[in-house]
Short mmCIF file of C-alpha atoms and ligand atoms in Angstrom, two decimals:
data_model
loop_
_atom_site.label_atom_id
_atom_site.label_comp_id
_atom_site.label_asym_id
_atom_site.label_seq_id
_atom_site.Cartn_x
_atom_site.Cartn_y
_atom_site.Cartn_z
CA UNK A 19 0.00 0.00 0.00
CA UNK A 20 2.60 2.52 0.85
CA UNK A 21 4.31 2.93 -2.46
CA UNK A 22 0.61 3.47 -3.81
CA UNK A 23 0.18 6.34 -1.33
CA UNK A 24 3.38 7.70 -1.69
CA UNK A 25 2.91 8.12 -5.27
CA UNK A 26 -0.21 9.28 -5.03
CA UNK A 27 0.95 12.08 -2.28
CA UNK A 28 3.97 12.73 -4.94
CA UNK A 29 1.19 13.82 -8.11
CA UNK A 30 -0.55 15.54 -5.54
CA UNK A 31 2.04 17.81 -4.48
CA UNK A 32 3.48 18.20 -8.25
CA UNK A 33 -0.29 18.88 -9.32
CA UNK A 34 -0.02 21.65 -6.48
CA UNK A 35 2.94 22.70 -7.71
CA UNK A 36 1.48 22.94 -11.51
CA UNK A 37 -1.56 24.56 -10.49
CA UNK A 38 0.84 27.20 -8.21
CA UNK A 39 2.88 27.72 -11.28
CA UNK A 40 -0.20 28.13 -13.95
CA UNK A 41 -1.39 30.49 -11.61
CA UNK A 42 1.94 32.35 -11.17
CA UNK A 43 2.54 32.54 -14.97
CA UNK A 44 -0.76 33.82 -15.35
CA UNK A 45 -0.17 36.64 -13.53
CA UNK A 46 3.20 37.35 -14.91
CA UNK A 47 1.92 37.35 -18.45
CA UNK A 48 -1.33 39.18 -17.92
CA UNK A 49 0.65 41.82 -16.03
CA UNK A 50 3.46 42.12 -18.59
CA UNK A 51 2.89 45.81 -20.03
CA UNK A 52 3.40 44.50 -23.66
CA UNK A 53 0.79 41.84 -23.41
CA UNK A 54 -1.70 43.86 -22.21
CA UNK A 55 -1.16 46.19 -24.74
CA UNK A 56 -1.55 43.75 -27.15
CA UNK A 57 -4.93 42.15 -25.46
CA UNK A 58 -6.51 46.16 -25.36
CA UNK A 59 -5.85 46.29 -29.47
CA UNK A 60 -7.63 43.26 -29.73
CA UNK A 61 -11.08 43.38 -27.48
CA UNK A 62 -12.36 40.94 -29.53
CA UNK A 63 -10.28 37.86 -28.09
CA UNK A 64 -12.09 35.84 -25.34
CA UNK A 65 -11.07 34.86 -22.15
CA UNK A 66 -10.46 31.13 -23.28
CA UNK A 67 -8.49 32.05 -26.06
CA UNK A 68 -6.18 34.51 -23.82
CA UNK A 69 -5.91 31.13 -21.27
CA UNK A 70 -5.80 28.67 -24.16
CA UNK A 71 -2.69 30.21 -25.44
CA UNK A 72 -1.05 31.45 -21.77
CA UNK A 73 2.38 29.38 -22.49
CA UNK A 74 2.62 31.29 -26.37
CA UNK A 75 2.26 34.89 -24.12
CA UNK A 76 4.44 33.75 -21.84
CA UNK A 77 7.02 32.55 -24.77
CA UNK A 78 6.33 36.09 -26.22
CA UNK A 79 6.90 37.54 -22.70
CA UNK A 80 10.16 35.85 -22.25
CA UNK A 81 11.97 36.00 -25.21
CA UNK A 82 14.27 38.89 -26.26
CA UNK A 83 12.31 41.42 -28.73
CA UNK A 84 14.30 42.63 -31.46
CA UNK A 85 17.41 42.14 -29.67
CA UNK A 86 16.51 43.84 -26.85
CA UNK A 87 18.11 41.46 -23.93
CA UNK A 88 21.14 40.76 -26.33
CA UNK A 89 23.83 42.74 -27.33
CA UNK A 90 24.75 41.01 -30.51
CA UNK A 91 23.90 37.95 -32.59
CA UNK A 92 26.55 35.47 -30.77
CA UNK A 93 24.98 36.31 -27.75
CA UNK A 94 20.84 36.00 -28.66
CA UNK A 95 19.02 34.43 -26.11
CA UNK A 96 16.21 33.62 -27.64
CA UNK A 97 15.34 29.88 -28.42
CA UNK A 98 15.64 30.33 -32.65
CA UNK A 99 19.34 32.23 -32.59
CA UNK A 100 18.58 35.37 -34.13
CA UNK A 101 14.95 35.49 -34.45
CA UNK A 102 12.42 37.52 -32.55
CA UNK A 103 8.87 36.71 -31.63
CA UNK A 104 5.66 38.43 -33.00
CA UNK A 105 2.27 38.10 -31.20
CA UNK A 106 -0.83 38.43 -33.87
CA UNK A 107 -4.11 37.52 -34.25
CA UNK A 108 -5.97 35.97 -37.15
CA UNK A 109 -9.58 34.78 -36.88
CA UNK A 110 -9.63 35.92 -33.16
CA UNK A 111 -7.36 33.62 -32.46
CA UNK A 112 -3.63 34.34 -31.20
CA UNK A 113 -0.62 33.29 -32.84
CA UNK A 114 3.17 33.34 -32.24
CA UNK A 115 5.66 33.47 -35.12
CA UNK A 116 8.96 34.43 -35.03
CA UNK A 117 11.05 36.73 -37.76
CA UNK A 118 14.74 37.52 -38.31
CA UNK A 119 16.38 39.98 -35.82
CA UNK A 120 18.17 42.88 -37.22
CA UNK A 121 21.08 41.86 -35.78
CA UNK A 122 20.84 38.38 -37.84
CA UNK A 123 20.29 40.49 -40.89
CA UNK A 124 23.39 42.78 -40.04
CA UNK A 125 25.02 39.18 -39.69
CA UNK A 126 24.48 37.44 -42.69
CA UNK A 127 24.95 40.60 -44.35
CA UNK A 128 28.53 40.80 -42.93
CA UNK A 129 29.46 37.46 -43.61
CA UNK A 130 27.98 37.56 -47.42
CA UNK A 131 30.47 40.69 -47.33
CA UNK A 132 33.35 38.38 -45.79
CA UNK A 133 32.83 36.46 -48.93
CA UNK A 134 33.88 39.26 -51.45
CA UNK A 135 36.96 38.61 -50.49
CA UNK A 136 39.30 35.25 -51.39
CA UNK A 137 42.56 35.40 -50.76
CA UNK A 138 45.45 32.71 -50.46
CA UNK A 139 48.03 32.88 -47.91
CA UNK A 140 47.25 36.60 -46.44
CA UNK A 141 48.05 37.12 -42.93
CA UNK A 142 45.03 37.85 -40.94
CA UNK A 143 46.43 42.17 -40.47
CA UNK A 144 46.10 42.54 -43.84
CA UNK A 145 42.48 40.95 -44.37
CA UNK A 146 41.46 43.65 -41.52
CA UNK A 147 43.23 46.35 -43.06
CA UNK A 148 41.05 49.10 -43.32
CA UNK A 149 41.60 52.68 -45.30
CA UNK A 150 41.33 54.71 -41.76
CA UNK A 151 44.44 53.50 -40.44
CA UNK A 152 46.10 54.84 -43.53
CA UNK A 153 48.63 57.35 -42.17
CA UNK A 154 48.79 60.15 -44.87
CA UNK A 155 52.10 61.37 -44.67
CA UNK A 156 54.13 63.07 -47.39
CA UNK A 157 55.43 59.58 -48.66
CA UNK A 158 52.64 57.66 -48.94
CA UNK A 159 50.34 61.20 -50.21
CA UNK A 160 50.25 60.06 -53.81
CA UNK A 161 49.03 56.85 -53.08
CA UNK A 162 46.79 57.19 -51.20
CA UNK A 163 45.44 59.55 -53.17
CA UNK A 164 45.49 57.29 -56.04
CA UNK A 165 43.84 55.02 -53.57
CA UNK A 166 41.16 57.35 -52.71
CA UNK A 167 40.35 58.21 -56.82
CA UNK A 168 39.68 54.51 -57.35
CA UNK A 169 37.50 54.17 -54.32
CA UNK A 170 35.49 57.14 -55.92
CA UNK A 171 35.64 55.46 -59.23
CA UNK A 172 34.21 51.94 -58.07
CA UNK A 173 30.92 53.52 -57.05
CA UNK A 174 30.12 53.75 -60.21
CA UNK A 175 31.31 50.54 -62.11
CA UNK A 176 34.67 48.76 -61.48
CA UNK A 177 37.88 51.04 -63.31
CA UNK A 178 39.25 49.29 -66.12
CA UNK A 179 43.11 50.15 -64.43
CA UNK A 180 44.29 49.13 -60.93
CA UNK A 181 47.59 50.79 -59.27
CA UNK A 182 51.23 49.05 -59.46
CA UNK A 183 52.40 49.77 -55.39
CA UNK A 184 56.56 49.68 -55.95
CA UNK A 185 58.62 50.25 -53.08
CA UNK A 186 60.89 48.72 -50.44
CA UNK A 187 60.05 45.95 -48.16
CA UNK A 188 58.01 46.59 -44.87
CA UNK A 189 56.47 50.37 -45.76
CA UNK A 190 53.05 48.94 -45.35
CA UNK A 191 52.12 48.00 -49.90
CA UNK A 192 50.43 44.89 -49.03
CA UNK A 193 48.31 46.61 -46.10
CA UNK A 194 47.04 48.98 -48.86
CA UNK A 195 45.86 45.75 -50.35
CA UNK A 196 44.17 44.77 -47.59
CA UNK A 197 42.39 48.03 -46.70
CA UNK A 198 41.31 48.69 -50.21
CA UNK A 199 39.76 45.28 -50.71
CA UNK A 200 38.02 46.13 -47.21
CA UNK A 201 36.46 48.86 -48.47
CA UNK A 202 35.07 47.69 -51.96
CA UNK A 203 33.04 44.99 -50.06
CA UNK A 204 30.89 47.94 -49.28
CA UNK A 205 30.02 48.50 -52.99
CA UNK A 206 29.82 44.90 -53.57
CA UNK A 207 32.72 44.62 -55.16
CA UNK A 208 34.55 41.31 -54.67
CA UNK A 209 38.43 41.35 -54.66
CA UNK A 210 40.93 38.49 -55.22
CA UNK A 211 44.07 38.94 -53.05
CA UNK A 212 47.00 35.83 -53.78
CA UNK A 213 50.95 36.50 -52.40
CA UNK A 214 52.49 35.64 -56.07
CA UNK A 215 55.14 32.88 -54.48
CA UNK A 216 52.43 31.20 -53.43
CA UNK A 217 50.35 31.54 -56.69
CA UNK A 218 52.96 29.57 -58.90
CA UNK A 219 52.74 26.82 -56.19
CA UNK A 220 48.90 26.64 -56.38
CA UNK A 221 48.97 26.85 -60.40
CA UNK A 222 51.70 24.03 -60.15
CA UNK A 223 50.03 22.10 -57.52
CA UNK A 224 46.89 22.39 -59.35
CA UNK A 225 48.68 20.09 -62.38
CA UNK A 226 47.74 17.01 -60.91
CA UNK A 227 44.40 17.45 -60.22
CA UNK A 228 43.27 19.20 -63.53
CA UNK A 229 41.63 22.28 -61.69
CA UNK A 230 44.04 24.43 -63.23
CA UNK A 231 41.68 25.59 -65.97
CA UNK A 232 39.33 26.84 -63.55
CA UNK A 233 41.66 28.09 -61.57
CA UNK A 234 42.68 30.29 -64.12
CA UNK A 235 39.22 31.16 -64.99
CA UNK A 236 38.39 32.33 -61.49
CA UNK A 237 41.82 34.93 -61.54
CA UNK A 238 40.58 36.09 -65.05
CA UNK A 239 37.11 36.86 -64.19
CA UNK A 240 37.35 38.39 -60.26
CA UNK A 241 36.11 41.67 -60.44
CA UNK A 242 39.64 42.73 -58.62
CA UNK A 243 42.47 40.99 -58.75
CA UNK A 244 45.41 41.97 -56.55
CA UNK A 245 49.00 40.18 -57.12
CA UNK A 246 50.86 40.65 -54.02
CA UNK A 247 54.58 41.01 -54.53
CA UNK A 248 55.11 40.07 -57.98
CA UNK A 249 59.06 39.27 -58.98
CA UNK A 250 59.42 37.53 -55.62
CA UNK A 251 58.23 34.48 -56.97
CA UNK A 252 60.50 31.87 -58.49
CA UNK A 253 60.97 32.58 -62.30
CA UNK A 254 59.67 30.04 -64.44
CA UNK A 255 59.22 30.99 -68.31
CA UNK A 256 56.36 28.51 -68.12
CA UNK A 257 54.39 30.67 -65.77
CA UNK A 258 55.20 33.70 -66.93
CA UNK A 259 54.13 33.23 -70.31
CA UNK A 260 51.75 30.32 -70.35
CA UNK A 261 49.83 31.53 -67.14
CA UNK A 262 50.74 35.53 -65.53
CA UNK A 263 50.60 35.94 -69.21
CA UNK A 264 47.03 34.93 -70.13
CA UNK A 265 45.56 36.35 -66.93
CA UNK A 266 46.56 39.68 -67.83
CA UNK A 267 45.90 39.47 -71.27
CA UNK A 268 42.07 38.18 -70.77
CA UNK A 269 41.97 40.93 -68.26
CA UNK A 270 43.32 43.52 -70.20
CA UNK A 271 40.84 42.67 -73.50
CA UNK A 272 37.99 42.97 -70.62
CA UNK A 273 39.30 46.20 -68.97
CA UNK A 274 39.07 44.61 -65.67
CA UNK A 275 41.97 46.20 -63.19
CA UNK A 276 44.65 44.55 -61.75
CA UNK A 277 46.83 45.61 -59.01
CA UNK A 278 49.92 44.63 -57.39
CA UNK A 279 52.61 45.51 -55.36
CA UNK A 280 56.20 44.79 -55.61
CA UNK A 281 59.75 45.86 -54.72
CA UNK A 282 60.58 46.55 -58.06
CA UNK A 283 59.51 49.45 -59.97
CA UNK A 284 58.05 48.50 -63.89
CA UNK A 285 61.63 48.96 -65.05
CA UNK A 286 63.33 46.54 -62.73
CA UNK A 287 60.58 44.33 -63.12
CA UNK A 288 61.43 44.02 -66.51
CA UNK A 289 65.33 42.71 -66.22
CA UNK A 290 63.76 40.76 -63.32
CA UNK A 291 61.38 38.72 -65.52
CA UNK A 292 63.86 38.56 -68.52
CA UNK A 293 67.07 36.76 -65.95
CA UNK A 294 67.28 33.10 -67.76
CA UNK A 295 69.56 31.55 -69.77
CA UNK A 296 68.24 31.84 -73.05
CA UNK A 297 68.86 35.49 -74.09
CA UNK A 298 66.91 37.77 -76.13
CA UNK A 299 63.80 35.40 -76.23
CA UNK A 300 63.29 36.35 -73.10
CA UNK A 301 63.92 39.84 -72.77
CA UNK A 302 61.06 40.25 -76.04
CA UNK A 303 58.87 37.97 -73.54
CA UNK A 304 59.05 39.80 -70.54
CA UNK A 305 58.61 43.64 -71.88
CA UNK A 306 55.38 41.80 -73.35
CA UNK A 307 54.07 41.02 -69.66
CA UNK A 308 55.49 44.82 -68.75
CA UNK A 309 53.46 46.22 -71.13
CA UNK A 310 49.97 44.37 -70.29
CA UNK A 311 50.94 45.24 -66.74
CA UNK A 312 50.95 48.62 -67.80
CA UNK A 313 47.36 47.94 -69.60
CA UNK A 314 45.85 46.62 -66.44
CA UNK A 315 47.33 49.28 -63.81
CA UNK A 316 48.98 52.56 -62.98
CA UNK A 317 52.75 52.63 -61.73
CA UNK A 318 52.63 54.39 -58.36
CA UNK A 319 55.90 54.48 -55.35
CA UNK A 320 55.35 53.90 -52.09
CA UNK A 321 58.38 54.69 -49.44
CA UNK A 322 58.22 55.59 -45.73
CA UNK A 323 59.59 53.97 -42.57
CA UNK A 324 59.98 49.93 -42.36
CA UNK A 325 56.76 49.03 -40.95
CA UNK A 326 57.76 45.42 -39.47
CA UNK A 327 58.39 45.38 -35.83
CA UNK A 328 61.36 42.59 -36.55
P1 ADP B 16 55.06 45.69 -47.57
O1 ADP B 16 54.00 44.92 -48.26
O2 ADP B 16 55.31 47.04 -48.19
O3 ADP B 16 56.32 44.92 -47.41
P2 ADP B 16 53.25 45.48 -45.34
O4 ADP B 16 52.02 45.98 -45.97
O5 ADP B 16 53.37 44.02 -45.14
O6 ADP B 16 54.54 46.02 -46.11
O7 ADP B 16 53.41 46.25 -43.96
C1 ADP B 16 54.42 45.93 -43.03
C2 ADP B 16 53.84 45.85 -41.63
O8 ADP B 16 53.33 47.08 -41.22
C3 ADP B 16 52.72 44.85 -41.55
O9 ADP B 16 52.81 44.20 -40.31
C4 ADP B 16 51.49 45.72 -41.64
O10 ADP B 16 50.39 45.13 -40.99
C5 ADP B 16 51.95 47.00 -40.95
N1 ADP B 16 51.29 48.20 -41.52
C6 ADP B 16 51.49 48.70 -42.73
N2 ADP B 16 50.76 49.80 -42.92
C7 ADP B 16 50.06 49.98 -41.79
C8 ADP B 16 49.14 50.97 -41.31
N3 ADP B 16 48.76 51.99 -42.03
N4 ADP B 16 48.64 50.81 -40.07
C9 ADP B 16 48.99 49.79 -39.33
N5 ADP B 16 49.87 48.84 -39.68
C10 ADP B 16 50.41 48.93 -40.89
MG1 MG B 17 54.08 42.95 -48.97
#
């Protein structure tokens, strides 16, 4: 008999304990200023219905409202991440449906944005560059300037020329990258950012599989493509004619910009891209690549203070 009682004692004190807590919530939601306002807009809903539904109103009542309980999207505390609740009535009848949060919106949007830009091997600094931390003093003025002109430009349609950043190592070319391909996410603009050393290995890597075709395709068509410090790369006549070669000349027929930076100025680029053993073939093959360089970009210097805290 006792386990019988026992039990019986045990729902009894749990019922006690739901009807305490029915009533509690009850009071809680009918008291909560935003439910009341939305039971006075709608005189027409009955008692039952208002008691039928309690647990919705008190869903409503507890979750954050347009992110008002949560200071960003990580940190939603609602029971959908990122969606808020919305009390309405249909029929006469209540119901609760929930709809995306600004701050998911402001989320997805980001990380759509975050997209725009591929790059291989770029330190993290550089994919947070951003055009504010530019410091404009007399040795970088002209770039940034040039900078600034093809931001203005890109509002209204991508330029058909990009900007060749020459200078020495460490006075921040790359970082101009970076912050430039920050700021044409905001017109949509997607930008393709590759360190060139690495680029020949991808191309090369890319043999054995057979995606090199598409890989090409994909640095021909970006709306920007940026080749960070081109002449560092190992010299092969192979990629320098067969593949730098075709990039620029698809993108030059297109009029779709290119830039890069480098320690060599155009001139020095030249002699650079023409070392090899086999003479004046070579020097006729790299003023070729000069001159679609040219085609695709503007020559600007860059000096200033080493940058790099090593
Ligand atoms: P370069 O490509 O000319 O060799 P980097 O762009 O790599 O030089 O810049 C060298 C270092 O200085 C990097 O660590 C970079 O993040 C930093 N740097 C460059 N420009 C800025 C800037 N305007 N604000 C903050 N850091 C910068
Ligand atoms: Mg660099």
């Amino acid at each position: 008999m006792k386990p019988v009682q026992s039990e019986l004692k045990k729902w009894m004190q749990e019922n006690e304990n739901f009807q305490e807590n029915y009533t509690r919530i009850k009071k809680e939601v009918l008291h909560d200023p935003e439910i009341k306002e939305f039971i006075s807009l709608h005189p027409n809903l009955t008692q039952r219905e208002i008691d039928k539904n309690l647990i919705r109103l008190y869903e409503y009542k507890t979750q954050s409202k347009q992110c008002d309980k949560c200071s960003c999207f990580e940190k939603c505390v609602n029971m959908l991440q990122g969606y808020s609740p919305i009390l309405h009535v249909d029929h006469n009848e209540i119901h609760l449906s929930y709809e995306k949060c600004h701050s998911r919106t402001d989320y997805e949007k980001q990380k759509k944005q975050q997209k725009l830009i591929q790059s291989l091997y770029m330190p993290k600094e550089i994919l947070n560059a951003s055009i504010g931390d530019i410091e404009n003093d007399e040795t970088r003025f002209k770039a940034i300037r040039e900078l600034i002109t093809f931001i203005e430009e890109s509002k209204s349609g991508i330029p058909s020329k990009g900007l060749y950043f020459y200078g020495p190592f460490g006075v921040g070319k790359t970082y101009f990258l970076g912050a430039l391909a920050n700021k044409l996410k905001e017109f949509n603009i997607s930008s393709m950012l590759i360190y060139m050393p690495e680029f020949v290995r991808e191309i090369k890597n890319s043999l054995q599989d057979n995606s090199i075709n598409e890989k090409i395709d994909y640095f021909k068509n970006a709306d920007i493509l940026m080749l960070d410090d081109i002449g560092a790369e190992t010299q092969s006549a192979w990629f320098r004619d067969e593949i730098l070669g075709s990039i620029l000349q698809y993108r030059m027929m297109e009029q779709l910009p290119v830039f890069f930076t480098s320690n060599y100025s155009l001139e020095q680029l030249e002699s650079h891209l023409a070392k090899s053993n086999r003479g004046d073939v070579e020097i006729v093959k790299a003023g070729r690549i000069i001159e679609r360089i040219k085609q695709v970009s503007k020559e600007v210097s860059l000096s200033g203070e080493n940058r790099r805290e090593e």
